[in-house]
Amino acid sequence: MVALQEILLLVDLDNDTSVPVFQVCEWHSPEQLKKLLDLELRDGGEAESEILQRCRDAIRYSVKTSHPRFFNQLYAGMEPYSMVASFIAEAVKTNLYTYEVAPVFTLMEDAVLRKMIKVIGWEEGGDGIFNPGGSLSNMYAVNLARYRYCPDFKEVGMFSAPRLVILTSQECHYSISKGAALMGIGTKNVYTVPTDERGRMIPSALEEKIMLAKSEGAVPFMVNATAGTTVLGAFDPIDEIADICEKHNLWLHVDACWGGAAIMSKKHKHLLKGIHRVDSVAWNPHKMLMASLQCSAFLVRDKTSLLQHCHSARASYLFQQDKFYDVSYDTGDKSVQCSRKPDAFKFWLMWKALGSRELEQRVDRALAMARYLAEEIKKREGFRLVLEPEYANVCFWYLPPSMRNLPESPELWKKLHTVAPVVKQRMMKKGSMMVGYQPLGEKANFFRMVVISPQVSRQDLDFVLNEIHNLGKDL
């Protein structure tokens, strides 16, 4: 058996001189990479030395998301306490459906959920569960909202309900539409609400969409607000949306997968003003707070066991009611899954180690670094902000010298649209950094920098701007 210590050492890239640690990635096409990895599975096993090489290859050719110049996604960096928790969870190899097989992790999940509920401001408590990703948490919200409106749906299906409508902003995460498709509501019954110039839902437009749905004979049952949109990092006005939802008796869910961490900061929690009024929240500690993937909580302001009633199947081989301990700790029937990892442990251990104050400082520093980057962009010729950042998303265009004196026109934006993809291709093949890009509405392709990791320095941010110029100045 390969020594575990040797494999763990491979995670520390500095101990493996075959890996170019200065690179964020070593790019190869899929066909090239297939040849390098030797993916074929054979009847006979390989020698330990070969298995160690497979491990080296897996690390070498993977993207180094803990590299300080990885800015491509809404996660980054390496959180050591959470990583240790991940190793322990895999080694213990248990399943979080009953207390009897996961007593420690069941209590830890309960403690973390209680703390998150307190931070949100639900003074009377609530309920929750950790899920494999924010998309599933958002889908839980759709299912729970539907169940509250029409409990019969669980047993008799869609025949028991009228045409139901979800309302969400045009900048929301795509999991809302996916959830509508998966649950039989239909994507055409997801009504998108216009946003303002900053990407925030317009409350008056929400009310108009609600009235439109009612005039069509449909039944609005849920509003999804977003706290930290994927591209712009926008925060919908939760307080104003809550007023409308209370008026029309609609379930209000907040997708705070990305922006939920702001509530940990006294300086920035105003972005989530009114969140204590909502019915449910999706919050991913694996994003801004840097817990190891995956670590995603779904929280609900309910004390009537709605999660349990909505999802329970009462499997008699797991959830016997005559057990010798308090079966309320058997949380598996709250979930649509059977097997479920103890993801809360990854957040619990790092929170224990760092404390709330350090988590607050982590948020404050990330947003301060994003502000530094935005100010640097303003100073540099050829760089232009898409808008002033509200969170850690910094969106901007790079104009090569050949385009800087062109008049503002559709022709300019057509040319500019081609710049970001070429720069991205070049940075990937060079391996120097990773920054995402995308169009948005009628806006030409622009770069989206996401600043998260405490390991990121001002020098790293300066490097990004310099590197984009060096890679794109000939375009």
Tab-separated table of N, CA and C in Angstrom, residues 112-113 115-121 129-131 133-134 137-138 227 253-265 272 275 280-289 295-299 347 351 359 363 391:
chain	number	residue	atom	x	y	z
A	112	VAL	N	-23.289	24.318	14.059
A	112	VAL	CA	-22.991	25.293	13.009
A	112	VAL	C	-24.277	25.933	12.490
A	113	LEU	N	-25.295	25.130	12.255
A	113	LEU	CA	-26.564	25.671	11.765
A	113	LEU	C	-27.167	26.650	12.767
A	115	LYS	N	-25.589	28.470	14.914
A	115	LYS	CA	-24.792	29.695	14.902
A	115	LYS	C	-25.104	30.539	13.665
A	116	MET	N	-25.216	29.904	12.511
A	116	MET	CA	-25.530	30.646	11.285
A	116	MET	C	-26.913	31.277	11.373
A	117	ILE	N	-27.865	30.548	11.955
A	117	ILE	CA	-29.221	31.086	12.144
A	117	ILE	C	-29.194	32.312	13.056
A	118	LYS	N	-28.377	32.250	14.092
A	118	LYS	CA	-28.235	33.388	15.000
A	118	LYS	C	-27.621	34.588	14.294
A	119	VAL	N	-26.596	34.327	13.474
A	119	VAL	CA	-25.940	35.409	12.734
A	119	VAL	C	-26.922	36.083	11.779
A	120	ILE	N	-27.781	35.293	11.132
A	120	ILE	CA	-28.788	35.856	10.220
A	120	ILE	C	-29.759	36.759	10.967
A	121	GLY	N	-30.043	36.402	12.223
A	121	GLY	CA	-30.932	37.245	13.024
A	121	GLY	C	-32.302	36.658	13.282
A	129	ILE	N	-29.902	22.497	6.887
A	129	ILE	CA	-29.185	21.294	6.507
A	129	ILE	C	-28.056	21.697	5.559
A	130	PHE	N	-26.957	20.959	5.589
A	130	PHE	CA	-25.875	21.197	4.637
A	130	PHE	C	-26.090	20.330	3.402
A	131	ASN	N	-25.858	20.932	2.244
A	131	ASN	CA	-26.113	20.294	0.951
A	131	ASN	C	-24.854	20.284	0.095
A	133	GLY	N	-23.670	21.785	-2.464
A	133	GLY	CA	-23.685	22.900	-3.408
A	133	GLY	C	-24.878	23.821	-3.251
A	134	GLY	N	-24.670	25.091	-3.623
A	134	GLY	CA	-25.713	26.090	-3.509
A	134	GLY	C	-26.878	25.872	-4.449
A	137	SER	N	-29.296	23.846	-2.629
A	137	SER	CA	-29.939	24.654	-1.591
A	137	SER	C	-31.046	25.517	-2.176
A	138	ASN	N	-30.794	26.124	-3.330
A	138	ASN	CA	-31.825	26.924	-3.986
A	138	ASN	C	-33.012	26.060	-4.402
A	227	ALA	N	-28.246	37.800	-3.019
A	227	ALA	CA	-27.286	38.598	-2.259
A	227	ALA	C	-25.896	38.256	-2.772
A	253	HIS	N	-37.050	33.695	-0.554
A	253	HIS	CA	-35.763	33.009	-0.416
A	253	HIS	C	-34.662	33.949	-0.863
A	254	VAL	N	-33.532	33.917	-0.160
A	254	VAL	CA	-32.373	34.699	-0.571
A	254	VAL	C	-31.231	33.757	-0.929
A	255	ASP	N	-30.801	33.828	-2.164
A	255	ASP	CA	-29.605	33.116	-2.602
A	255	ASP	C	-28.408	33.967	-2.196
A	256	ALA	N	-27.868	33.657	-1.011
A	256	ALA	CA	-26.697	34.363	-0.487
A	256	ALA	C	-25.472	33.456	-0.537
A	257	CYS	N	-25.464	32.552	-1.514
A	257	CYS	CA	-24.341	31.623	-1.631
A	257	CYS	C	-23.013	32.366	-1.701
A	258	TRP	N	-22.982	33.440	-2.475
A	258	TRP	CA	-21.758	34.219	-2.643
A	258	TRP	C	-21.681	35.349	-1.629
A	259	GLY	N	-22.747	36.092	-1.460
A	259	GLY	CA	-22.690	37.300	-0.636
A	259	GLY	C	-23.010	37.108	0.825
A	260	GLY	N	-23.383	35.890	1.230
A	260	GLY	CA	-23.772	35.666	2.619
A	260	GLY	C	-22.679	36.006	3.611
A	261	ALA	N	-21.425	35.861	3.213
A	261	ALA	CA	-20.309	36.122	4.128
A	261	ALA	C	-20.272	37.571	4.604
A	262	ALA	N	-20.874	38.478	3.848
A	262	ALA	CA	-20.869	39.887	4.239
A	262	ALA	C	-21.533	40.106	5.590
A	263	ILE	N	-22.411	39.201	5.980
A	263	ILE	CA	-23.109	39.352	7.255
A	263	ILE	C	-22.161	39.149	8.436
A	264	MET	N	-20.997	38.563	8.186
A	264	MET	CA	-20.002	38.381	9.241
A	264	MET	C	-19.268	39.679	9.561
A	265	SER	N	-19.420	40.680	8.706
A	265	SER	CA	-18.664	41.923	8.835
A	265	SER	C	-19.562	43.075	9.305
A	272	LEU	N	-26.854	43.122	3.353
A	272	LEU	CA	-27.886	42.112	3.558
A	272	LEU	C	-29.004	42.624	4.461
A	275	ILE	N	-32.344	40.680	5.920
A	275	ILE	CA	-32.284	39.228	5.716
A	275	ILE	C	-32.983	38.467	6.844
A	280	SER	N	-36.062	31.738	3.844
A	280	SER	CA	-34.963	30.782	3.702
A	280	SER	C	-33.759	31.464	3.079
A	281	VAL	N	-32.595	30.868	3.343
A	281	VAL	CA	-31.323	31.424	2.869
A	281	VAL	C	-30.427	30.275	2.412
A	282	ALA	N	-29.762	30.462	1.268
A	282	ALA	CA	-28.672	29.580	0.831
A	282	ALA	C	-27.369	30.338	1.035
A	283	TRP	N	-26.405	29.687	1.702
A	283	TRP	CA	-25.148	30.363	2.058
A	283	TRP	C	-24.022	29.351	1.932
A	284	ASN	N	-23.006	29.679	1.125
A	284	ASN	CA	-21.883	28.769	0.876
A	284	ASN	C	-20.616	29.246	1.578
A	285	PRO	N	-20.273	28.681	2.728
A	285	PRO	CA	-19.007	29.037	3.368
A	285	PRO	C	-17.774	28.692	2.524
A	286	HIS	N	-17.936	27.841	1.508
A	286	HIS	CA	-16.769	27.498	0.690
A	286	HIS	C	-16.412	28.605	-0.305
A	287	LYS	N	-17.177	29.660	-0.323
A	287	LYS	CA	-16.852	30.775	-1.224
A	287	LYS	C	-16.015	31.811	-0.479
A	288	MET	N	-16.575	32.925	-0.116
A	288	MET	CA	-15.790	33.996	0.489
A	288	MET	C	-15.062	33.560	1.763
A	289	LEU	N	-15.662	32.692	2.572
A	289	LEU	CA	-15.033	32.302	3.832
A	289	LEU	C	-14.002	31.196	3.655
A	295	CYS	N	-19.136	23.068	0.830
A	295	CYS	CA	-19.628	23.428	2.151
A	295	CYS	C	-20.747	24.441	1.949
A	296	SER	N	-21.979	23.943	1.885
A	296	SER	CA	-23.126	24.771	1.494
A	296	SER	C	-24.289	24.525	2.438
A	297	ALA	N	-24.779	25.601	3.033
A	297	ALA	CA	-25.875	25.479	3.999
A	297	ALA	C	-27.174	26.008	3.425
A	298	PHE	N	-28.265	25.308	3.740
A	298	PHE	CA	-29.614	25.802	3.477
A	298	PHE	C	-30.270	26.029	4.826
A	299	LEU	N	-30.733	27.255	5.055
A	299	LEU	CA	-31.295	27.659	6.334
A	299	LEU	C	-32.729	28.119	6.137
A	347	PHE	N	-16.518	23.670	8.128
A	347	PHE	CA	-16.763	25.041	8.582
A	347	PHE	C	-16.595	25.137	10.092
A	351	TRP	N	-13.969	27.646	11.973
A	351	TRP	CA	-14.583	28.673	12.825
A	351	TRP	C	-14.040	28.553	14.252
A	359	LEU	N	-12.871	35.672	10.826
A	359	LEU	CA	-13.719	35.539	9.643
A	359	LEU	C	-14.182	36.914	9.166
A	363	VAL	N	-13.339	38.840	5.404
A	363	VAL	CA	-14.282	39.524	4.506
A	363	VAL	C	-13.824	40.958	4.264
A	391	TYR	N	-19.118	44.578	-4.094
A	391	TYR	CA	-18.640	43.456	-3.288
A	391	TYR	C	-17.220	43.124	-3.757
